[in-house]
PDB file of C-alpha atoms in Angstrom:
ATOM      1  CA  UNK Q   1      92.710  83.704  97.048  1.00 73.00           C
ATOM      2  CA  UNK Q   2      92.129  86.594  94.606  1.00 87.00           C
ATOM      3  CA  UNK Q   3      88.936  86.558  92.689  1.00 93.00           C
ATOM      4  CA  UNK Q   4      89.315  86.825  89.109  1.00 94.00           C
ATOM      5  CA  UNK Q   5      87.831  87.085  85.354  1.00 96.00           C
ATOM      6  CA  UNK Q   6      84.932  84.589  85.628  1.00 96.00           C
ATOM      7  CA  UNK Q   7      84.372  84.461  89.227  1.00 97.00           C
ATOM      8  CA  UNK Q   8      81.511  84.934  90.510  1.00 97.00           C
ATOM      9  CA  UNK Q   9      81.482  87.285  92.859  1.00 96.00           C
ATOM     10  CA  UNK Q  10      79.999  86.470  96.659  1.00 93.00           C
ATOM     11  CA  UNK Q  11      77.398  88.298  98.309  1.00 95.00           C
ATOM     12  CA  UNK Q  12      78.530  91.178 100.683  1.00 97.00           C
ATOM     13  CA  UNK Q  13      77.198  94.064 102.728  1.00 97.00           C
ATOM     14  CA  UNK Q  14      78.779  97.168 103.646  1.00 97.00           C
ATOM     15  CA  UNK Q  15      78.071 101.108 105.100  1.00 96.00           C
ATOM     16  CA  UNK Q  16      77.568 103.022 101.770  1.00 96.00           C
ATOM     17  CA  UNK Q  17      77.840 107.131 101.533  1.00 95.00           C
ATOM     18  CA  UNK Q  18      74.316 107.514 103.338  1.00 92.00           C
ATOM     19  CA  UNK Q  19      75.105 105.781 106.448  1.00 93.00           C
ATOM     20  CA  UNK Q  20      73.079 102.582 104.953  1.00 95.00           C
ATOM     21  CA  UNK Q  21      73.593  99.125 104.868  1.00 96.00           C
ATOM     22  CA  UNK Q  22      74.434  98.178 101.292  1.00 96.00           C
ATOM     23  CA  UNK Q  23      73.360  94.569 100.480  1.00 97.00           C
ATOM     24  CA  UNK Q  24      75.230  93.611  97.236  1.00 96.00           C
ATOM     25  CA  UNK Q  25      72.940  91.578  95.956  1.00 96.00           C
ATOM     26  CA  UNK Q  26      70.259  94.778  95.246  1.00 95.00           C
ATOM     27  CA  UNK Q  27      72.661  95.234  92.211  1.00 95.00           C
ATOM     28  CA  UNK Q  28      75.031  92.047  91.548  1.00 94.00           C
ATOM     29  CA  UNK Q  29      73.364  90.165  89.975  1.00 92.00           C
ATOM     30  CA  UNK Q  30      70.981  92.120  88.466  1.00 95.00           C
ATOM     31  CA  UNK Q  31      72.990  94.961  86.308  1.00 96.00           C
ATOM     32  CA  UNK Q  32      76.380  95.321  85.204  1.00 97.00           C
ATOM     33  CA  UNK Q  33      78.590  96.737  87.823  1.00 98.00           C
ATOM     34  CA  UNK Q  34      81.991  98.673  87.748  1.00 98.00           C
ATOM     35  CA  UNK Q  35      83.411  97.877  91.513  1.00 98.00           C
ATOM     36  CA  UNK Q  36      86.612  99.986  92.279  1.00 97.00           C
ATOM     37  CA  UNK Q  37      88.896  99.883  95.097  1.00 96.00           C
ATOM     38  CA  UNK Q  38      90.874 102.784  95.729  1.00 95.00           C
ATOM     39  CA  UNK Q  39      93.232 103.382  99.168  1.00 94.00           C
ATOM     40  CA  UNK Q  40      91.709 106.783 100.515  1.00 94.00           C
ATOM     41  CA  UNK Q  41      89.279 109.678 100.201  1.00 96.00           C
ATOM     42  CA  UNK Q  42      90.989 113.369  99.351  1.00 94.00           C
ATOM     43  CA  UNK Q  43      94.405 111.869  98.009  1.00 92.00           C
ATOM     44  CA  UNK Q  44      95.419 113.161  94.768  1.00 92.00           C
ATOM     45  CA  UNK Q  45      95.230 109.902  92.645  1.00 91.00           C
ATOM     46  CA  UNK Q  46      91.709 109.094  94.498  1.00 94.00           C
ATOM     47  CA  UNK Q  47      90.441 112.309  93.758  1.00 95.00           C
ATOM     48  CA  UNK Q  48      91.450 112.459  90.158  1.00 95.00           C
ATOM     49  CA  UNK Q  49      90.232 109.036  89.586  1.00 95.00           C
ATOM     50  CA  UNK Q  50      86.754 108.910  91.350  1.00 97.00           C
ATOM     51  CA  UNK Q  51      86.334 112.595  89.160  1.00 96.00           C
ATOM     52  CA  UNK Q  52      86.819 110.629  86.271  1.00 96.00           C
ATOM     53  CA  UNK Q  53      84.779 107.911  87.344  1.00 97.00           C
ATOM     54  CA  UNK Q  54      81.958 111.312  88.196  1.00 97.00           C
ATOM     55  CA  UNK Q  55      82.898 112.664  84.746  1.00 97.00           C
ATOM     56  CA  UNK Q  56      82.047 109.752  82.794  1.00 97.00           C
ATOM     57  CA  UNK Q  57      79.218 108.313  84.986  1.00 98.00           C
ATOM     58  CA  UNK Q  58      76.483 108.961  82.520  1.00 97.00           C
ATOM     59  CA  UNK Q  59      78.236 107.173  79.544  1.00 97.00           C
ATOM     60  CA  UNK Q  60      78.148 104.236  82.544  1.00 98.00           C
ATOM     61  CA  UNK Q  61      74.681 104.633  83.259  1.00 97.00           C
ATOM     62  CA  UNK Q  62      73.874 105.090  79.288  1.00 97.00           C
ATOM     63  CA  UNK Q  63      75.208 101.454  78.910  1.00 97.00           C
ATOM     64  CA  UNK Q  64      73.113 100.104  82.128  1.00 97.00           C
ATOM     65  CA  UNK Q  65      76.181 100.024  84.598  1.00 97.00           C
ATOM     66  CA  UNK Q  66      76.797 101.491  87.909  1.00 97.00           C
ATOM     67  CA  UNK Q  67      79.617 102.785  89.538  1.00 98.00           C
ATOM     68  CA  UNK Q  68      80.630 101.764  93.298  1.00 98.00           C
ATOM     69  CA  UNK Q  69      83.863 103.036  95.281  1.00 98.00           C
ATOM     70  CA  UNK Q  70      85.343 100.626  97.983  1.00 97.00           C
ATOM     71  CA  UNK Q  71      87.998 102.060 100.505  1.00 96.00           C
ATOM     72  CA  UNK Q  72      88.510 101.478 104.054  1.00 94.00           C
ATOM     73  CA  UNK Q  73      87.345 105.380 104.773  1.00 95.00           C
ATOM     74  CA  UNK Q  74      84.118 105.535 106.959  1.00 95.00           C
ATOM     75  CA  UNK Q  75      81.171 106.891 105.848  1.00 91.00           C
ATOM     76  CA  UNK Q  76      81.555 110.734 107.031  1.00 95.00           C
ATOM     77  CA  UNK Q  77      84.501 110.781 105.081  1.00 96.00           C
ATOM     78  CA  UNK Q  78      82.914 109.341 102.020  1.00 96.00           C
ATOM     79  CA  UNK Q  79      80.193 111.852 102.485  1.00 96.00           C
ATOM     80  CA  UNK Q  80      82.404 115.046 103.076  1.00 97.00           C
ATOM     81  CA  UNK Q  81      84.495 113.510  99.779  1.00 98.00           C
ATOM     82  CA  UNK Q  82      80.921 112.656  97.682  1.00 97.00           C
ATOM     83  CA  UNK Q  83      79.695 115.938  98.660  1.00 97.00           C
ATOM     84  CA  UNK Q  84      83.066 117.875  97.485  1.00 97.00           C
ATOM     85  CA  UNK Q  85      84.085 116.618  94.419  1.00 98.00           C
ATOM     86  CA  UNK Q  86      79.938 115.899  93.477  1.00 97.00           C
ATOM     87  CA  UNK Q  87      80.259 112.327  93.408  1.00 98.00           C
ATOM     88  CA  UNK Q  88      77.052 110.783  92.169  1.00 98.00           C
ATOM     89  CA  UNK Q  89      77.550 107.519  92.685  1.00 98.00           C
ATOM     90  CA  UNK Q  90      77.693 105.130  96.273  1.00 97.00           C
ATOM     91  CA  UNK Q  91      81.285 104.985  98.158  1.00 98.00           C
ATOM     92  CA  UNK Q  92      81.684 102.041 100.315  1.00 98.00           C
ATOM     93  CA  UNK Q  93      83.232 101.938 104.014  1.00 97.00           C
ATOM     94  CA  UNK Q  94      85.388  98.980 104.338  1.00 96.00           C
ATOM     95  CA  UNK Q  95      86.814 100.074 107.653  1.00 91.00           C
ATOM     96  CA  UNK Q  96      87.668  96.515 108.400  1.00 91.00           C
ATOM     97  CA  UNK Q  97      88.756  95.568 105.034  1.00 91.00           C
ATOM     98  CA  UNK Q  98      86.662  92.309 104.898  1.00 95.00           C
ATOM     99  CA  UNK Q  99      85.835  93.314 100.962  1.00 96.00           C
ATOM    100  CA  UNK Q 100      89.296  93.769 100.307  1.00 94.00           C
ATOM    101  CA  UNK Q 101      89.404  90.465 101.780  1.00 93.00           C
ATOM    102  CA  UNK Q 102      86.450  88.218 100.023  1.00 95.00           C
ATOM    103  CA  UNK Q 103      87.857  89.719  96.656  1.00 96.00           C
ATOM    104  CA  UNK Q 104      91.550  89.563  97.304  1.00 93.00           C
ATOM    105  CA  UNK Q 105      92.497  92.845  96.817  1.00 93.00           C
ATOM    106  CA  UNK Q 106      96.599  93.399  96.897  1.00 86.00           C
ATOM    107  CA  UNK Q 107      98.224  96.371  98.765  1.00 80.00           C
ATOM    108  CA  UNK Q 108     100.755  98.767  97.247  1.00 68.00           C
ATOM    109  CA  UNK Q 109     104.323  99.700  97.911  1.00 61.00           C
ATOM    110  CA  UNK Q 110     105.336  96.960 100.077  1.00 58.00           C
ATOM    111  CA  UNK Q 111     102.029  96.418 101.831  1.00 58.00           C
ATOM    112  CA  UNK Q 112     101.959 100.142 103.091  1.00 63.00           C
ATOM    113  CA  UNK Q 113      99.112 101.357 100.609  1.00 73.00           C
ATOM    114  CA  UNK Q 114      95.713  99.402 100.169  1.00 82.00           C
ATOM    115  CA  UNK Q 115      95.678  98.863  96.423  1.00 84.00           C
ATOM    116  CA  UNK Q 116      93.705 100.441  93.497  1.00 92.00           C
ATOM    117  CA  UNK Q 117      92.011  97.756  91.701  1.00 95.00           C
ATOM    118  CA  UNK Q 118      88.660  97.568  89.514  1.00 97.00           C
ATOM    119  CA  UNK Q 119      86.464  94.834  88.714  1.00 97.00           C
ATOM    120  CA  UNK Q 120      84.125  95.076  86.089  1.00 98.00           C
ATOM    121  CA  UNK Q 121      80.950  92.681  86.713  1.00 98.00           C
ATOM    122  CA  UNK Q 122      78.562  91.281  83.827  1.00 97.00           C
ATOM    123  CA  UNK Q 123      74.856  91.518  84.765  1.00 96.00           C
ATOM    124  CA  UNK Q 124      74.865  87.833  86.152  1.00 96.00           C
ATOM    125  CA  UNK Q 125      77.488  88.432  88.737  1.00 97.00           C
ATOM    126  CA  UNK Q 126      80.244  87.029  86.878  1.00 97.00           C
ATOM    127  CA  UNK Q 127      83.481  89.119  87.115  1.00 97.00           C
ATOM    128  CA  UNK Q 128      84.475  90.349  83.412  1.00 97.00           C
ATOM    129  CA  UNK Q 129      87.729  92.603  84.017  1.00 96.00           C
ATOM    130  CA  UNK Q 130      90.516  93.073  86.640  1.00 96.00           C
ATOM    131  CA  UNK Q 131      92.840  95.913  86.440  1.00 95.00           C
ATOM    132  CA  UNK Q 132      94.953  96.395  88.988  1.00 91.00           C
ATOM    133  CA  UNK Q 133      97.289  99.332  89.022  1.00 89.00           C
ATOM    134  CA  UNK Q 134      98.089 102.606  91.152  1.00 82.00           C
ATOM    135  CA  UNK Q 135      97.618 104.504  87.816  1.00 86.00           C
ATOM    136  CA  UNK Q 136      94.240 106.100  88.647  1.00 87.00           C
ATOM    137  CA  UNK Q 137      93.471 107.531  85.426  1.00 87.00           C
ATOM    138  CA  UNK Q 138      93.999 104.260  83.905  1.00 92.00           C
ATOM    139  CA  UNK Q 139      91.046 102.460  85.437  1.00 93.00           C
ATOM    140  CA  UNK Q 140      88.513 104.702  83.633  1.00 95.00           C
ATOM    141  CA  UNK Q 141      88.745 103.667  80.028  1.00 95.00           C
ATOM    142  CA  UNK Q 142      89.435 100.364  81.032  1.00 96.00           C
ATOM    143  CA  UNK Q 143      86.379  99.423  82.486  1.00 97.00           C
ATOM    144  CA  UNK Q 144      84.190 101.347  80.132  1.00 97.00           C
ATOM    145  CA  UNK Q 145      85.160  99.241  77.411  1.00 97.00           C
ATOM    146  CA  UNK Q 146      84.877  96.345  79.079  1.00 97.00           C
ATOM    147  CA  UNK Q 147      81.136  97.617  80.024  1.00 97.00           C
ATOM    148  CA  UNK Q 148      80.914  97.872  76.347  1.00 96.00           C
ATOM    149  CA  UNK Q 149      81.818  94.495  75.384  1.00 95.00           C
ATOM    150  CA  UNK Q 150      79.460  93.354  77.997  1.00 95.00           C
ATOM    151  CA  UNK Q 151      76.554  95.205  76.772  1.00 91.00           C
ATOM    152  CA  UNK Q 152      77.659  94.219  73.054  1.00 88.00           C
ATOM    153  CA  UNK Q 153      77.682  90.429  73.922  1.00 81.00           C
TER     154      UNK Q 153
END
């Protein structure tokens, strides 16, 4: 089952960019939180949308947020593609897609593409926005206004 608006969203831990254990409860929790799943490193739309995400991270950080990346890439791909396109924010390796999983991520065109869906997540852990769709520019203003209504509240 899917998680959506006003879930709370479970504990998890992954590999982040640095080869680290990522525990998700050092942020959930704790800060608000724009979680994005995307299906691969150094494809066109992933590029162009995790650039965005880079382009805009301050106005993120401005409002308290923080920007994660989910794919099922490992982490030497997430740190050839942070190190590339100067990504300054944590990609997460969910090789075995158990994130996907816990939050119920769908795939894309007929179950061939892992898909592109963004969660935005108030500073208790409670899940404010979904937006699901392969439109990667799309995701950007989305979830900073929902970040805004967050902070607003």
């Amino acid at each position: 089952m899917a998680l959506g608006k006003g879930d709370q969203v479970p504990q998890f831990t992954a590999t982040d960019t640095n080869g680290n254990v990522f525990d998700s409860a050092a942020i959930i929790g704790k800060k608000p939180l724009v979680l994005y799943f995307y299906p691969k490193d150094n494809t066109p739309g992933c590029t162009a949308q995790a650039c965005s995400f880079r382009d805009q991270y301050e106005d993120f950080l401005d409002l308290g947020a923080e920007v994660i990346g989910v794919s099922g890439d490992d982490f030497t791909s997430h740190q050839k593609f942070t190190s590339q396109y100067r990504l300054p924010f944590l990609l997460l390796s969910d090789s075995n897609r158990k994130i996907r999983k816990l939050f119920g991520v769908p795939t894309a065109l007929l179950g061939m593409l892992p898909g592109r869906v963004t969660y935005v997540i108030d500073a208790n852990g409670i899940i404010q926005m979904v937006f699901n769709s392969m439109l990667a520019g799309q995701h950007i203003p989305k979830a900073l206004a929902a970040v805004k209504k967050i902070v607003a509240q």
